[in-house]
Amino acid sequence: MKSVWDVIKGPVITEKALTMKDEVESLGRGGNDRQLLTLKVDRRATKPEIKHAVEQIFKVKVAEVRVANYQGKLKRVPNRREAGRRNDWKKAFITLKSGEKQIMYEDIV
C-alpha cells in the first residue's frame, strides 16, 4: 500500500455499527469498555496494514483487527439483457485498547 489513506476508505455508517461504536454494553459486549470501530478498507489490505493505518490516522492504540469480505450485489439494469454487479469490498472491525480516547468520525482530517 502507498499510504494510510489508500488502506482506509471510510467509516461504515449503519445503525448497528454506530451502536457498537458508541455503547459499551451493546450487542453482547458486557463488561467490555473498549471502543469498536467499523471501517471500509481496501480489498487487498492486510490486518497489520489496517492496524498501522488506524494508529496513524486516529493516534490511538489498536488491540485487535477482524476483517470480513463481502461480494458485490447483483443489480438489474433496465433495458439490458444481463444483470450488473456492484464491486466487492472488505469491512474491518477494529477494537481499541482500554483507556484510549473516544473516536468521533467528524474529527478526522
CSV table of C-alpha atoms in Angstrom, one decimal:
chain,number,residue,atom,x,y,z
A,1,MET,CA,0.0,0.0,0.0
A,2,LYS,CA,1.2,3.5,-0.7
A,3,SER,CA,-0.2,5.4,2.2
A,4,VAL,CA,-2.6,5.0,5.1
A,5,TRP,CA,-5.3,6.8,3.2
A,6,ASP,CA,-5.1,4.1,0.5
A,7,VAL,CA,-5.9,1.4,3.1
A,8,ILE,CA,-8.8,3.2,4.9
A,9,LYS,CA,-11.7,4.0,2.6
A,10,GLY,CA,-14.1,5.4,5.1
A,11,PRO,CA,-16.4,4.5,8.1
A,12,VAL,CA,-19.4,2.2,7.8
A,13,ILE,CA,-22.3,4.3,8.8
A,14,THR,CA,-25.1,2.0,9.8
A,15,GLU,CA,-27.3,1.8,12.9
A,16,LYS,CA,-25.6,-1.4,14.1
A,17,ALA,CA,-22.1,-0.1,13.5
A,18,LEU,CA,-22.8,3.2,15.3
A,19,THR,CA,-24.4,1.4,18.2
A,20,MET,CA,-21.3,-0.9,18.6
A,21,LYS,CA,-19.0,2.2,18.5
A,22,ASP,CA,-20.9,4.3,21.0
A,23,GLU,CA,-22.5,2.0,23.5
A,24,VAL,CA,-20.1,-0.1,25.6
A,25,GLU,CA,-22.6,-2.8,26.7
A,26,SER,CA,-24.1,-3.2,23.2
A,27,LEU,CA,-24.6,-6.4,21.3
A,28,GLY,CA,-23.1,-8.9,23.7
A,29,ARG,CA,-20.1,-6.9,24.8
A,30,GLY,CA,-20.9,-7.0,28.5
A,31,GLY,CA,-18.0,-5.8,30.7
A,32,ASN,CA,-16.0,-4.6,27.7
A,33,ASP,CA,-15.0,-1.0,27.9
A,34,ARG,CA,-13.1,-0.9,24.6
A,35,GLN,CA,-14.5,1.0,21.6
A,36,LEU,CA,-15.2,-0.9,18.4
A,37,LEU,CA,-14.8,0.9,15.1
A,38,THR,CA,-16.2,-0.4,11.8
A,39,LEU,CA,-14.4,0.8,8.7
A,40,LYS,CA,-14.5,0.1,4.9
A,41,VAL,CA,-11.0,-0.8,3.8
A,42,ASP,CA,-9.1,-1.7,0.6
A,43,ARG,CA,-9.8,-5.3,-0.5
A,44,ARG,CA,-6.0,-6.1,-0.7
A,45,ALA,CA,-5.2,-4.6,2.8
A,46,THR,CA,-3.9,-7.0,5.4
A,47,LYS,CA,-4.6,-6.9,9.2
A,48,PRO,CA,-1.2,-5.3,10.0
A,49,GLU,CA,-1.6,-2.7,7.4
A,50,ILE,CA,-5.1,-1.8,8.7
A,51,LYS,CA,-3.8,-1.7,12.3
A,52,HIS,CA,-0.9,0.7,11.3
A,53,ALA,CA,-3.3,2.9,9.3
A,54,VAL,CA,-5.8,3.3,12.1
A,55,GLU,CA,-3.0,4.0,14.6
A,56,GLN,CA,-1.5,6.7,12.3
A,57,ILE,CA,-4.8,8.4,11.4
A,58,PHE,CA,-6.6,8.3,14.8
A,59,LYS,CA,-3.5,8.4,17.1
A,60,VAL,CA,-4.7,5.5,19.2
A,61,LYS,CA,-3.5,2.0,20.1
A,62,VAL,CA,-5.3,-0.9,18.4
A,63,ALA,CA,-5.9,-4.1,20.3
A,64,GLU,CA,-7.5,-6.3,17.6
A,65,VAL,CA,-8.4,-6.3,13.9
A,66,ARG,CA,-11.0,-8.5,12.4
A,67,VAL,CA,-12.0,-8.4,8.7
A,68,ALA,CA,-14.9,-9.6,6.6
A,69,ASN,CA,-15.0,-9.9,2.8
A,70,TYR,CA,-18.3,-9.0,1.0
A,71,GLN,CA,-19.3,-9.8,-2.5
A,72,GLY,CA,-20.9,-7.1,-4.6
A,73,LYS,CA,-24.7,-7.5,-5.1
A,74,LEU,CA,-26.2,-8.4,-8.5
A,75,LYS,CA,-28.3,-5.5,-9.7
A,76,ARG,CA,-30.8,-5.4,-12.6
A,77,VAL,CA,-30.2,-2.7,-15.2
A,78,PRO,CA,-33.3,-1.5,-17.0
A,79,ASN,CA,-33.4,-2.3,-20.8
A,80,ARG,CA,-30.5,-4.7,-20.7
A,81,ARG,CA,-30.3,-8.5,-21.1
A,82,GLU,CA,-27.7,-9.2,-18.3
A,83,ALA,CA,-27.6,-8.0,-14.8
A,84,GLY,CA,-24.9,-5.6,-13.5
A,85,ARG,CA,-22.8,-6.2,-10.4
A,86,ARG,CA,-21.5,-3.9,-7.7
A,87,ASN,CA,-17.9,-4.0,-6.5
A,88,ASP,CA,-16.6,-6.5,-3.9
A,89,TRP,CA,-15.5,-4.8,-0.7
A,90,LYS,CA,-13.9,-5.5,2.7
A,91,LYS,CA,-15.0,-4.4,6.2
A,92,ALA,CA,-12.7,-4.2,9.2
A,93,PHE,CA,-13.8,-4.3,12.8
A,94,ILE,CA,-11.1,-2.5,14.9
A,95,THR,CA,-11.1,-2.9,18.7
A,96,LEU,CA,-9.2,-0.2,20.5
A,97,LYS,CA,-7.2,-0.8,23.7
A,98,SER,CA,-8.7,0.0,27.1
A,99,GLY,CA,-8.3,3.7,28.1
A,100,GLU,CA,-8.0,5.1,24.6
A,101,LYS,CA,-9.8,8.3,23.7
A,102,GLN,CA,-13.3,8.1,22.1
A,103,ILE,CA,-13.2,8.3,18.3
A,104,MET,CA,-15.6,10.7,16.6
A,105,TYR,CA,-15.8,10.3,12.8
A,106,GLU,CA,-16.3,14.0,12.4
A,107,ASP,CA,-12.8,14.7,13.9
A,108,ILE,CA,-10.9,13.0,11.0
A,109,VAL,CA,-8.9,15.4,8.9
